[in-house]
Short mmCIF file of C-alpha atoms and ligand atoms in Angstrom, two decimals:
data_model
loop_
_atom_site.label_atom_id
_atom_site.label_comp_id
_atom_site.label_asym_id
_atom_site.label_seq_id
_atom_site.Cartn_x
_atom_site.Cartn_y
_atom_site.Cartn_z
CA MET A 1 0.09 -0.10 -0.02
CA ASN A 2 1.34 3.50 -0.81
CA VAL A 3 0.52 5.88 1.65
CA GLU A 4 2.25 8.89 0.09
CA TYR A 5 1.12 10.49 -3.64
CA PRO A 6 3.84 10.27 -6.30
CA PRO A 7 5.55 13.81 -6.69
CA GLU A 8 3.88 14.58 -10.23
CA THR A 9 0.64 15.10 -8.31
CA VAL A 10 1.85 18.23 -6.63
CA ALA A 11 1.49 20.81 -9.45
CA PHE A 12 -1.82 19.27 -10.34
CA ARG A 13 -2.90 19.67 -6.94
CA GLU A 14 -1.74 23.35 -6.69
CA GLU A 15 -3.81 23.84 -10.14
CA ILE A 16 -6.83 22.59 -8.37
CA ARG A 17 -6.41 24.93 -5.45
CA ALA A 18 -5.81 27.82 -7.36
CA PHE A 19 -8.79 27.05 -9.29
CA LEU A 20 -10.69 26.94 -6.14
CA ARG A 21 -9.21 30.20 -4.69
CA ARG A 22 -10.43 31.96 -8.12
CA GLU A 23 -14.06 30.12 -8.17
CA LEU A 24 -15.27 30.23 -4.43
CA PRO A 25 -16.20 33.39 -2.29
CA ALA A 26 -13.45 34.63 -0.26
CA ASP A 27 -15.42 33.69 2.65
CA TRP A 28 -16.43 30.19 1.57
CA ALA A 29 -16.98 27.42 4.63
CA GLY A 30 -18.13 24.50 2.72
CA LEU A 31 -21.53 23.63 1.48
CA GLY A 32 -22.94 22.86 5.01
CA ALA A 33 -22.54 26.54 5.82
CA LEU A 34 -24.99 27.55 3.48
CA ASP A 35 -28.79 27.39 4.44
CA GLU A 36 -30.70 24.22 2.54
CA ASP A 37 -31.89 26.40 -0.68
CA ALA A 38 -28.35 28.21 -1.07
CA ALA A 39 -26.70 24.91 -0.95
CA ARG A 40 -29.11 23.38 -3.57
CA GLU A 41 -28.50 26.37 -5.75
CA PHE A 42 -24.84 26.21 -5.23
CA THR A 43 -24.87 22.61 -6.19
CA ALA A 44 -26.66 23.20 -9.44
CA TRP A 45 -24.44 26.25 -10.05
CA TRP A 46 -21.17 24.35 -9.45
CA ARG A 47 -22.49 21.22 -11.54
CA THR A 48 -22.58 23.58 -14.50
CA ARG A 49 -19.48 25.29 -13.82
CA MET A 50 -17.51 21.75 -13.61
CA ALA A 51 -19.19 20.63 -16.58
CA SER A 52 -17.99 23.37 -18.47
CA VAL A 53 -14.06 22.59 -17.65
CA GLY A 54 -14.77 18.87 -17.95
CA TRP A 55 -14.09 18.22 -14.19
CA LEU A 56 -17.82 16.92 -13.73
CA THR A 57 -16.51 13.84 -15.65
CA PRO A 58 -12.56 14.06 -15.02
CA SER A 59 -11.77 10.55 -16.46
CA TRP A 60 -13.89 10.58 -19.39
CA PRO A 61 -12.33 11.81 -22.99
CA ARG A 62 -12.81 15.38 -24.07
CA GLU A 63 -14.88 14.28 -26.99
CA TYR A 64 -17.67 13.08 -24.52
CA GLY A 65 -17.27 15.97 -22.26
CA GLY A 66 -14.79 14.75 -19.93
CA ALA A 67 -11.19 16.35 -19.29
CA GLY A 68 -9.25 13.18 -20.03
CA LEU A 69 -7.65 13.06 -16.67
CA SER A 70 -5.39 9.98 -15.28
CA ARG A 71 -6.60 8.01 -12.67
CA LEU A 72 -4.34 9.66 -10.31
CA GLN A 73 -5.55 13.08 -11.20
CA GLN A 74 -9.03 12.09 -10.81
CA VAL A 75 -8.26 11.07 -7.23
CA VAL A 76 -6.43 14.13 -6.41
CA LEU A 77 -9.26 16.43 -7.82
CA ALA A 78 -11.98 14.40 -5.86
CA GLU A 79 -9.68 14.67 -2.60
CA GLU A 80 -9.22 18.41 -3.08
CA PHE A 81 -12.92 19.27 -3.56
CA ALA A 82 -13.83 17.04 -0.78
CA ARG A 83 -11.44 19.06 1.61
CA ALA A 84 -12.86 22.37 0.20
CA GLY A 85 -16.20 21.44 0.93
CA VAL A 86 -17.61 21.55 -2.60
CA PRO A 87 -19.50 18.86 -4.23
CA VAL A 88 -17.64 16.29 -6.60
CA ARG A 89 -21.04 15.94 -8.56
CA GLY A 90 -24.50 17.20 -8.90
CA ALA A 91 -27.82 16.08 -7.07
CA ASN A 92 -28.58 13.23 -9.40
CA ASP A 93 -24.87 12.07 -10.77
CA VAL A 94 -24.59 9.02 -8.74
CA PHE A 95 -27.06 7.31 -11.06
CA SER A 96 -26.45 9.57 -14.40
CA VAL A 97 -22.53 9.96 -14.09
CA LYS A 98 -21.23 7.56 -11.88
CA MET A 99 -23.52 4.47 -12.78
CA ILE A 100 -24.63 4.63 -16.40
CA GLY A 101 -22.51 7.18 -17.97
CA ASN A 102 -19.66 5.15 -16.91
CA LEU A 103 -21.16 1.98 -17.66
CA LEU A 104 -21.82 3.19 -21.18
CA LEU A 105 -18.34 4.45 -21.53
CA ALA A 106 -16.86 1.17 -20.75
CA HIS A 107 -19.15 -1.31 -22.23
CA GLY A 108 -21.92 0.97 -24.76
CA THR A 109 -21.86 1.04 -28.33
CA GLU A 110 -19.92 4.00 -30.23
CA GLU A 111 -23.59 5.14 -30.92
CA GLN A 112 -24.69 5.05 -27.24
CA LYS A 113 -21.62 6.75 -26.26
CA ARG A 114 -22.12 9.72 -28.43
CA ARG A 115 -25.94 9.85 -27.98
CA PHE A 116 -26.19 9.39 -24.10
CA LEU A 117 -22.67 10.89 -22.52
CA PRO A 118 -22.62 14.77 -23.68
CA ARG A 119 -26.47 14.78 -22.37
CA ILE A 120 -25.64 13.58 -19.17
CA VAL A 121 -22.81 15.90 -18.90
CA SER A 122 -24.99 18.82 -19.98
CA GLY A 123 -27.67 17.96 -17.51
CA GLU A 124 -30.10 17.49 -20.16
CA ASP A 125 -30.67 13.81 -19.12
CA ARG A 126 -30.97 12.67 -15.69
CA TRP A 127 -31.01 9.16 -14.88
CA CYS A 128 -32.83 6.89 -12.53
CA GLN A 129 -31.79 3.04 -11.73
CA GLY A 130 -34.64 0.49 -12.34
CA PHE A 131 -33.25 -2.52 -10.24
CA SER A 132 -35.46 -3.22 -7.20
CA GLU A 133 -38.96 -4.81 -7.23
CA PRO A 134 -41.23 -5.93 -4.76
CA ASP A 135 -40.08 -9.45 -4.64
CA ALA A 136 -36.71 -9.08 -6.19
CA GLY A 137 -34.14 -7.13 -3.59
CA SER A 138 -31.13 -8.46 -2.53
CA ASP A 139 -32.10 -11.61 -4.64
CA LEU A 140 -31.97 -9.59 -7.78
CA ALA A 141 -32.14 -12.16 -10.20
CA ALA A 142 -35.67 -13.07 -9.20
CA LEU A 143 -36.88 -9.90 -10.96
CA ARG A 144 -40.03 -10.26 -12.93
CA THR A 145 -40.63 -7.39 -15.21
CA ARG A 146 -40.62 -8.62 -18.98
CA ALA A 147 -39.45 -6.88 -22.05
CA ARG A 148 -40.46 -8.56 -25.61
CA LEU A 149 -39.42 -7.15 -28.96
CA VAL A 150 -42.22 -6.02 -31.12
CA ASP A 151 -41.59 -4.42 -34.50
CA GLY A 152 -38.26 -3.10 -33.45
CA GLU A 153 -39.08 -1.94 -29.97
CA TRP A 154 -38.80 -3.33 -26.50
CA VAL A 155 -42.25 -3.55 -24.62
CA ILE A 156 -42.28 -3.60 -21.09
CA GLU A 157 -44.72 -4.98 -18.33
CA GLY A 158 -44.00 -5.00 -14.97
CA GLN A 159 -43.14 -3.04 -11.32
CA LYS A 160 -40.21 -1.52 -9.89
CA ILE A 161 -39.82 -0.23 -6.21
CA TRP A 162 -37.50 2.08 -4.47
CA THR A 163 -36.56 3.78 -7.40
CA SER A 164 -34.72 6.95 -6.12
CA ASP A 165 -35.19 10.37 -8.23
CA ALA A 166 -37.72 8.46 -10.60
CA ARG A 167 -39.61 11.77 -10.90
CA THR A 168 -36.87 14.09 -11.80
CA ALA A 169 -35.24 11.39 -14.06
CA ASN A 170 -36.23 11.52 -17.88
CA TRP A 171 -34.26 7.91 -18.47
CA MET A 172 -34.07 4.93 -16.52
CA PHE A 173 -31.73 2.03 -16.93
CA LEU A 174 -33.74 -0.99 -15.73
CA LEU A 175 -33.20 -4.57 -15.69
CA ALA A 176 -35.95 -7.02 -17.43
CA ARG A 177 -36.46 -10.54 -18.20
CA THR A 178 -36.08 -10.99 -22.09
CA ASP A 179 -35.94 -14.40 -22.40
CA PRO A 180 -38.30 -16.22 -19.69
CA ASP A 181 -36.94 -19.76 -20.95
CA ALA A 182 -33.34 -18.95 -20.33
CA GLY A 183 -31.96 -19.66 -16.47
CA LYS A 184 -32.63 -17.17 -13.61
CA HIS A 185 -29.49 -14.74 -14.68
CA ALA A 186 -29.17 -15.74 -18.46
CA GLY A 187 -32.39 -14.19 -19.62
CA ILE A 188 -31.90 -10.76 -18.19
CA SER A 189 -31.31 -7.44 -20.27
CA MET A 190 -30.36 -3.98 -19.16
CA LEU A 191 -32.60 -1.46 -21.11
CA LEU A 192 -32.31 2.25 -21.57
CA VAL A 193 -35.86 3.61 -21.17
CA PRO A 194 -37.21 7.11 -21.69
CA MET A 195 -39.60 8.04 -18.74
CA ASP A 196 -41.74 10.48 -20.51
CA GLN A 197 -44.44 8.17 -21.95
CA PRO A 198 -48.00 7.25 -21.20
CA GLY A 199 -46.71 3.55 -20.52
CA ILE A 200 -44.96 4.53 -17.25
CA THR A 201 -46.42 5.79 -14.12
CA VAL A 202 -44.42 6.93 -11.09
CA ARG A 203 -45.80 6.94 -7.72
CA PRO A 204 -43.99 8.58 -4.89
CA ILE A 205 -43.04 6.68 -1.53
CA HIS A 206 -42.53 9.25 1.35
CA MET A 207 -39.93 8.61 3.35
CA ILE A 208 -39.06 8.90 7.36
CA THR A 209 -36.54 11.62 6.74
CA GLY A 210 -39.49 13.63 5.12
CA GLY A 211 -38.06 13.56 1.91
CA ASN A 212 -40.00 12.01 -1.32
CA ASN A 213 -37.43 11.24 -3.90
CA PHE A 214 -38.34 7.16 -3.44
CA ASN A 215 -40.92 5.61 -6.05
CA GLU A 216 -42.97 2.85 -7.26
CA VAL A 217 -42.75 2.67 -10.99
CA PHE A 218 -45.28 0.90 -13.02
CA PHE A 219 -44.59 -0.26 -16.60
CA ASP A 220 -47.66 -1.08 -18.78
CA GLY A 221 -46.53 -1.40 -22.27
CA ALA A 222 -43.75 0.88 -22.14
CA ARG A 223 -41.53 1.09 -25.02
CA THR A 224 -37.75 1.70 -26.14
CA ALA A 225 -35.86 1.26 -29.21
CA GLU A 226 -34.65 -2.08 -29.63
CA GLN A 227 -30.74 -0.87 -29.96
CA ASN A 228 -31.35 0.71 -26.48
CA VAL A 229 -29.80 -2.39 -24.68
CA VAL A 230 -26.48 -2.21 -22.72
CA ILE A 231 -23.73 -5.07 -23.97
CA GLY A 232 -26.45 -6.84 -25.72
CA PRO A 233 -29.81 -9.01 -25.13
CA GLY A 234 -29.23 -11.48 -22.33
CA GLN A 235 -26.14 -9.92 -21.08
CA GLY A 236 -28.14 -7.63 -18.14
CA TRP A 237 -26.82 -9.74 -15.58
CA THR A 238 -23.08 -8.97 -16.61
CA ALA A 239 -23.74 -5.14 -17.30
CA ALA A 240 -25.35 -5.14 -13.68
CA MET A 241 -22.00 -6.63 -11.80
CA ALA A 242 -20.00 -4.28 -14.10
CA LEU A 243 -21.61 -1.43 -12.25
CA LEU A 244 -20.11 -2.30 -9.08
CA GLY A 245 -16.52 -1.81 -9.78
CA LEU A 246 -17.05 2.01 -11.11
CA GLU A 247 -15.25 4.57 -9.79
CA ARG A 248 -14.16 3.17 -6.57
CA GLY A 249 -11.19 5.49 -6.94
CA ASP A 250 -13.03 8.66 -5.96
CA GLU A 251 -14.98 6.99 -3.21
CA ALA A 252 -11.81 5.70 -1.68
CA ALA A 253 -10.38 9.17 -1.54
CA THR A 254 -13.22 11.10 -0.39
CA ASN A 255 -14.96 8.69 2.15
CA PRO A 256 -12.07 9.07 4.84
CA ILE A 257 -12.43 12.82 4.50
CA PHE A 258 -16.09 13.03 4.79
CA PHE A 259 -16.44 10.40 7.64
CA ARG A 260 -13.33 12.09 9.57
CA ALA A 261 -15.00 15.45 9.24
CA GLU A 262 -18.09 13.92 10.59
CA VAL A 263 -16.53 12.53 13.43
CA ASP A 264 -14.99 15.89 14.37
CA ARG A 265 -18.41 17.21 14.31
CA LEU A 266 -19.42 14.71 16.57
CA ILE A 267 -16.54 15.49 19.00
CA ALA A 268 -17.70 19.26 18.99
CA LEU A 269 -21.35 18.25 19.59
CA ALA A 270 -20.24 16.16 22.70
CA GLN A 271 -18.16 19.36 23.67
CA GLU A 272 -20.94 21.59 23.15
CA ARG A 273 -23.45 19.45 25.30
CA GLY A 274 -21.00 19.29 28.12
CA LEU A 275 -20.61 15.34 27.70
CA ALA A 276 -16.95 15.01 26.34
CA GLY A 277 -15.87 14.07 29.94
CA ASP A 278 -18.56 11.26 30.31
CA GLU A 279 -16.26 8.11 30.24
CA LEU A 280 -19.01 5.91 28.12
CA VAL A 281 -19.19 8.90 25.48
CA ARG A 282 -15.46 9.11 24.96
CA ASP A 283 -14.96 5.55 24.77
CA ARG A 284 -17.50 5.54 21.91
CA LEU A 285 -15.97 8.55 20.40
CA ALA A 286 -12.33 6.99 20.75
CA ARG A 287 -13.97 4.05 18.44
CA ALA A 288 -15.52 6.58 16.11
CA VAL A 289 -11.94 8.10 15.45
CA THR A 290 -10.32 4.69 15.33
CA ARG A 291 -13.01 3.63 12.61
CA ALA A 292 -12.54 6.82 10.71
CA GLU A 293 -8.60 6.12 10.78
CA ILE A 294 -8.98 2.74 9.52
CA MET A 295 -11.16 3.84 6.98
CA ARG A 296 -8.20 5.97 5.69
CA TYR A 297 -5.99 3.35 5.29
CA LEU A 298 -8.76 0.93 3.57
CA GLY A 299 -9.09 3.85 1.15
CA LEU A 300 -5.08 4.14 0.70
CA ARG A 301 -5.21 -0.03 -0.08
CA THR A 302 -8.07 0.61 -2.58
CA LEU A 303 -6.38 3.46 -4.34
CA THR A 304 -3.18 1.71 -4.64
CA GLY A 305 -4.79 -1.30 -6.28
CA TRP A 306 -7.07 0.82 -8.57
CA LEU A 307 -4.25 3.03 -9.58
CA ARG A 308 -2.16 -0.19 -10.51
CA GLY A 309 -5.22 -1.60 -12.42
CA ASP A 310 -5.91 -4.39 -10.18
CA ALA A 311 -9.37 -6.09 -10.56
CA ALA A 312 -11.99 -4.68 -8.29
CA GLY A 313 -12.09 -7.95 -6.12
CA THR A 314 -13.67 -7.86 -2.95
CA ASP A 315 -12.60 -4.05 -1.93
CA ALA A 316 -16.17 -2.73 -2.87
CA SER A 317 -17.94 -4.98 -0.60
CA ILE A 318 -15.18 -4.42 2.33
CA SER A 319 -15.59 -0.66 1.81
CA LYS A 320 -19.53 -0.70 1.72
CA LEU A 321 -19.73 -2.84 5.10
CA TYR A 322 -17.28 -0.62 6.83
CA TRP A 323 -18.54 2.90 6.02
CA SER A 324 -22.19 2.18 6.34
CA GLU A 325 -21.58 0.39 9.53
CA HIS A 326 -19.52 3.06 10.75
CA HIS A 327 -21.99 5.55 9.79
CA ARG A 328 -24.84 3.96 11.81
CA GLU A 329 -22.93 3.78 14.99
CA THR A 330 -21.56 7.26 14.76
CA THR A 331 -25.02 8.92 13.99
CA ASP A 332 -26.47 6.62 16.81
CA LEU A 333 -23.97 8.11 19.24
CA ALA A 334 -25.07 11.75 18.05
CA VAL A 335 -28.62 10.95 19.02
CA SER A 336 -27.82 9.83 22.16
CA LEU A 337 -25.87 12.84 23.06
CA LEU A 338 -28.81 14.89 21.56
CA GLY A 339 -30.97 12.97 24.12
CA ALA A 340 -34.67 14.46 24.17
CA ASP A 341 -33.73 17.00 21.58
CA ALA A 342 -33.81 14.06 18.97
CA LEU A 343 -37.18 14.18 19.26
CA VAL A 344 -37.80 17.75 18.06
CA PRO A 345 -35.45 18.15 15.40
CA THR A 346 -34.55 22.01 14.40
CA GLY A 347 -32.15 23.87 12.44
CA ARG A 348 -30.73 23.10 9.10
CA LYS A 349 -31.53 19.81 7.75
CA PRO A 350 -29.14 17.63 5.32
CA ILE A 351 -29.91 18.06 1.76
CA ARG A 352 -28.60 14.87 0.68
CA HIS A 353 -30.08 11.43 0.93
CA TYR A 354 -26.82 9.76 0.96
CA ARG A 355 -23.83 9.56 3.50
CA THR A 356 -22.73 12.44 5.82
CA ASP A 357 -24.22 15.98 5.96
CA ASP A 358 -22.28 18.24 4.47
CA PRO A 359 -18.69 19.69 5.64
CA ASP A 360 -19.05 22.35 7.91
CA ALA A 361 -22.80 21.92 8.51
CA PRO A 362 -24.05 23.13 11.87
CA ASN A 363 -24.48 20.76 14.63
CA SER A 364 -28.25 21.30 14.55
CA SER A 365 -30.39 18.38 16.02
CA ALA A 366 -32.12 18.48 12.31
CA SER A 367 -28.79 17.65 10.63
CA TRP A 368 -27.77 14.81 12.99
CA VAL A 369 -31.18 13.11 13.02
CA GLY A 370 -31.62 13.30 9.29
CA THR A 371 -28.11 11.83 8.65
CA TRP A 372 -28.75 9.12 11.51
CA LEU A 373 -32.31 8.13 9.43
CA THR A 374 -30.13 8.43 6.29
CA ALA A 375 -27.27 6.26 7.92
CA ILE A 376 -29.99 3.23 8.79
CA SER A 377 -30.64 3.06 4.85
CA GLY A 378 -26.75 3.20 3.71
CA THR A 379 -26.78 -0.36 5.49
CA ILE A 380 -29.47 -1.45 2.90
CA TYR A 381 -29.16 0.00 -0.77
CA ALA A 382 -26.15 -1.11 -2.72
CA GLY A 383 -26.24 -4.48 -1.03
CA THR A 384 -27.29 -5.05 2.61
CA SER A 385 -24.57 -5.44 5.28
CA GLU A 386 -26.09 -9.16 5.63
CA VAL A 387 -25.53 -9.54 1.72
CA GLN A 388 -21.83 -7.91 1.91
CA ARG A 389 -21.01 -10.43 4.98
CA ASN A 390 -22.05 -13.39 2.88
CA ILE A 391 -20.10 -12.02 0.13
CA LEU A 392 -16.95 -11.70 2.29
CA ALA A 393 -17.36 -14.63 3.84
CA GLU A 394 -17.28 -17.00 1.11
CA ALA A 395 -14.78 -14.74 -1.08
CA VAL A 396 -12.21 -13.68 1.46
CA LEU A 397 -12.79 -16.18 4.60
CA GLY A 398 -13.50 -19.16 2.60
CA LEU A 399 -16.44 -20.36 4.42
CA PRO A 400 -19.04 -22.49 2.80
CA LYS A 401 -21.04 -21.05 0.17
CA GLU A 402 -24.49 -20.21 1.16
CA ARG A 403 -27.31 -22.43 -0.07
CA ARG A 404 -29.00 -20.95 -3.28
CA SER A 405 -32.36 -21.37 -4.26
C1 FAD B 1 -32.17 4.66 0.40
C2 FAD B 1 -32.39 3.69 -0.78
C3 FAD B 1 -32.37 3.97 -2.33
C4 FAD B 1 -32.38 3.05 -2.97
N1 FAD B 1 -32.61 3.31 -4.46
C5 FAD B 1 -32.81 2.43 -5.21
C6 FAD B 1 -32.89 2.74 -6.73
O1 FAD B 1 -32.81 3.82 -7.00
N2 FAD B 1 -33.28 1.71 -7.34
C7 FAD B 1 -33.42 0.72 -7.12
O2 FAD B 1 -33.45 -0.37 -8.04
N3 FAD B 1 -33.31 0.13 -5.69
C8 FAD B 1 -33.47 1.06 -5.07
N4 FAD B 1 -33.02 0.74 -3.55
C9 FAD B 1 -33.37 -0.42 -3.31
C10 FAD B 1 -32.33 -1.56 -2.79
O3 FAD B 1 -31.35 -1.86 -3.78
C11 FAD B 1 -32.92 -2.81 -1.99
O4 FAD B 1 -33.66 -2.18 -0.70
C12 FAD B 1 -32.20 -3.54 -1.37
O5 FAD B 1 -31.35 -4.32 -2.58
C13 FAD B 1 -32.63 -4.78 -0.25
O6 FAD B 1 -33.67 -5.46 -1.23
P1 FAD B 1 -35.05 -5.45 -0.15
O7 FAD B 1 -35.36 -4.03 0.51
O8 FAD B 1 -35.84 -6.20 -0.99
O9 FAD B 1 -34.69 -6.27 0.95
P2 FAD B 1 -34.67 -7.84 1.05
O10 FAD B 1 -33.65 -8.50 0.22
O11 FAD B 1 -35.83 -8.44 1.27
O12 FAD B 1 -33.99 -7.80 2.37
C14 FAD B 1 -34.80 -7.79 3.56
C15 FAD B 1 -33.46 -8.44 4.92
O13 FAD B 1 -33.15 -10.05 4.72
C16 FAD B 1 -31.75 -9.78 4.65
N5 FAD B 1 -31.37 -10.44 3.37
C17 FAD B 1 -31.64 -10.93 1.99
N6 FAD B 1 -31.10 -12.05 1.81
C18 FAD B 1 -30.00 -12.52 2.48
C19 FAD B 1 -29.38 -13.48 2.47
N7 FAD B 1 -29.17 -14.19 1.23
N8 FAD B 1 -28.46 -13.81 3.69
C20 FAD B 1 -28.84 -13.04 4.65
N9 FAD B 1 -29.79 -12.19 4.87
C21 FAD B 1 -30.37 -11.68 3.71
C22 FAD B 1 -31.42 -8.39 4.18
O14 FAD B 1 -29.96 -8.06 4.23
C23 FAD B 1 -32.37 -7.66 5.10
O15 FAD B 1 -31.77 -7.39 6.17
C24 FAD B 1 -32.99 1.82 -2.66
C25 FAD B 1 -32.65 1.41 -1.20
C26 FAD B 1 -32.88 2.30 -0.21
C27 FAD B 1 -32.87 2.23 1.26
#
């Protein structure tokens, strides 16, 4: 594992810092220091600004709207953005850039890349992910949504659930069963489907956080062109698996920064509440600091492998399990420190539905309670903790394989 960055990164790091000094207001204290509306507005403006210089999609070739940066430069960029408290992406870009954009860049046809990638960068297209169904979550290959080819178009029938951002997205990448006679994994295809059409109905699901970006999506004869399939018909499982290893570099660099900043806010909260001298609280804080430090080393190990071009292996499962369980415990301590105040959350709420609140967010009860609820969901989406433990038990510890139905 390398714990030092190579010398060639120094000049690039300085270039980014100079850019940030030029672009950000002199009194910039991080996204969290802005109120909720201002933070949303800033995120939208920053996304457009980043897209204009290629830094929204730093590793993508220039012809598709990227900056053609090396992996190492991409990591340095993400790290400096995280330190400065500015977003690495826009509100919907986990789905648009990180997932489908990177997947098409790696596996799309030339026509798909030319058609979709520039529209992702410009923000004209916003994507959502249609994988989960009422009876297919962890056991994703049990999905029952079907698509069949009729006169050069896929015609889709079925239902998805827990679809984040489905009401603001205009495209969905979904998994559908296209060959009912093939084996459980073999008959699945990944289709690219426009959302604005009569065959699609989106119904919001209200979340415990007060947010409503969750949805059920119903397909009743929805259509998409025959060529809107990723890799090829029957290759949906391969495409879905390929999503898992994408862009692990920037998370490995930014997770330790965000989670350490959150632990520092937690320590400040204990001090503000006069609880920093309590032995049990000190013990739990020390564990939180230790976990954040372990996360930094896990990140460095992942980065070293990624920069070397090693296959993803089990890094993604280790990282997902580690940060999500850490986050649940850390925010649980915050809610304990708040005591009865957690029952009547006040102040600035988190504007994001994932991970930590923004750097420099105030220690408001609404920030911590919102983040605590979000942290619980972190142990569920993108592979639950139990499923990650199963993967690690089999792949790393060599324990006997789980019985499959
Ligand atoms: C905030 C959030 C956002 C999401 N966004 C999206 C989205 O945009 N698009 C999308 O398609 N999906 C999305 N999901 C859905 C998510 O992918 C599923 O919730 C997840 O895959 C788990 O599936 P499930 O909810 O059906 O639970 P289940 O799979 O039914 O699991 C229920 C419980 O059983 C456990 N379990 C299941 N199988 C095993 C096993 N083999 N061994 C041990 N324990 C097991 C699980 O760990 C869990 O505790 C989102 C979920 C959340 C929470």
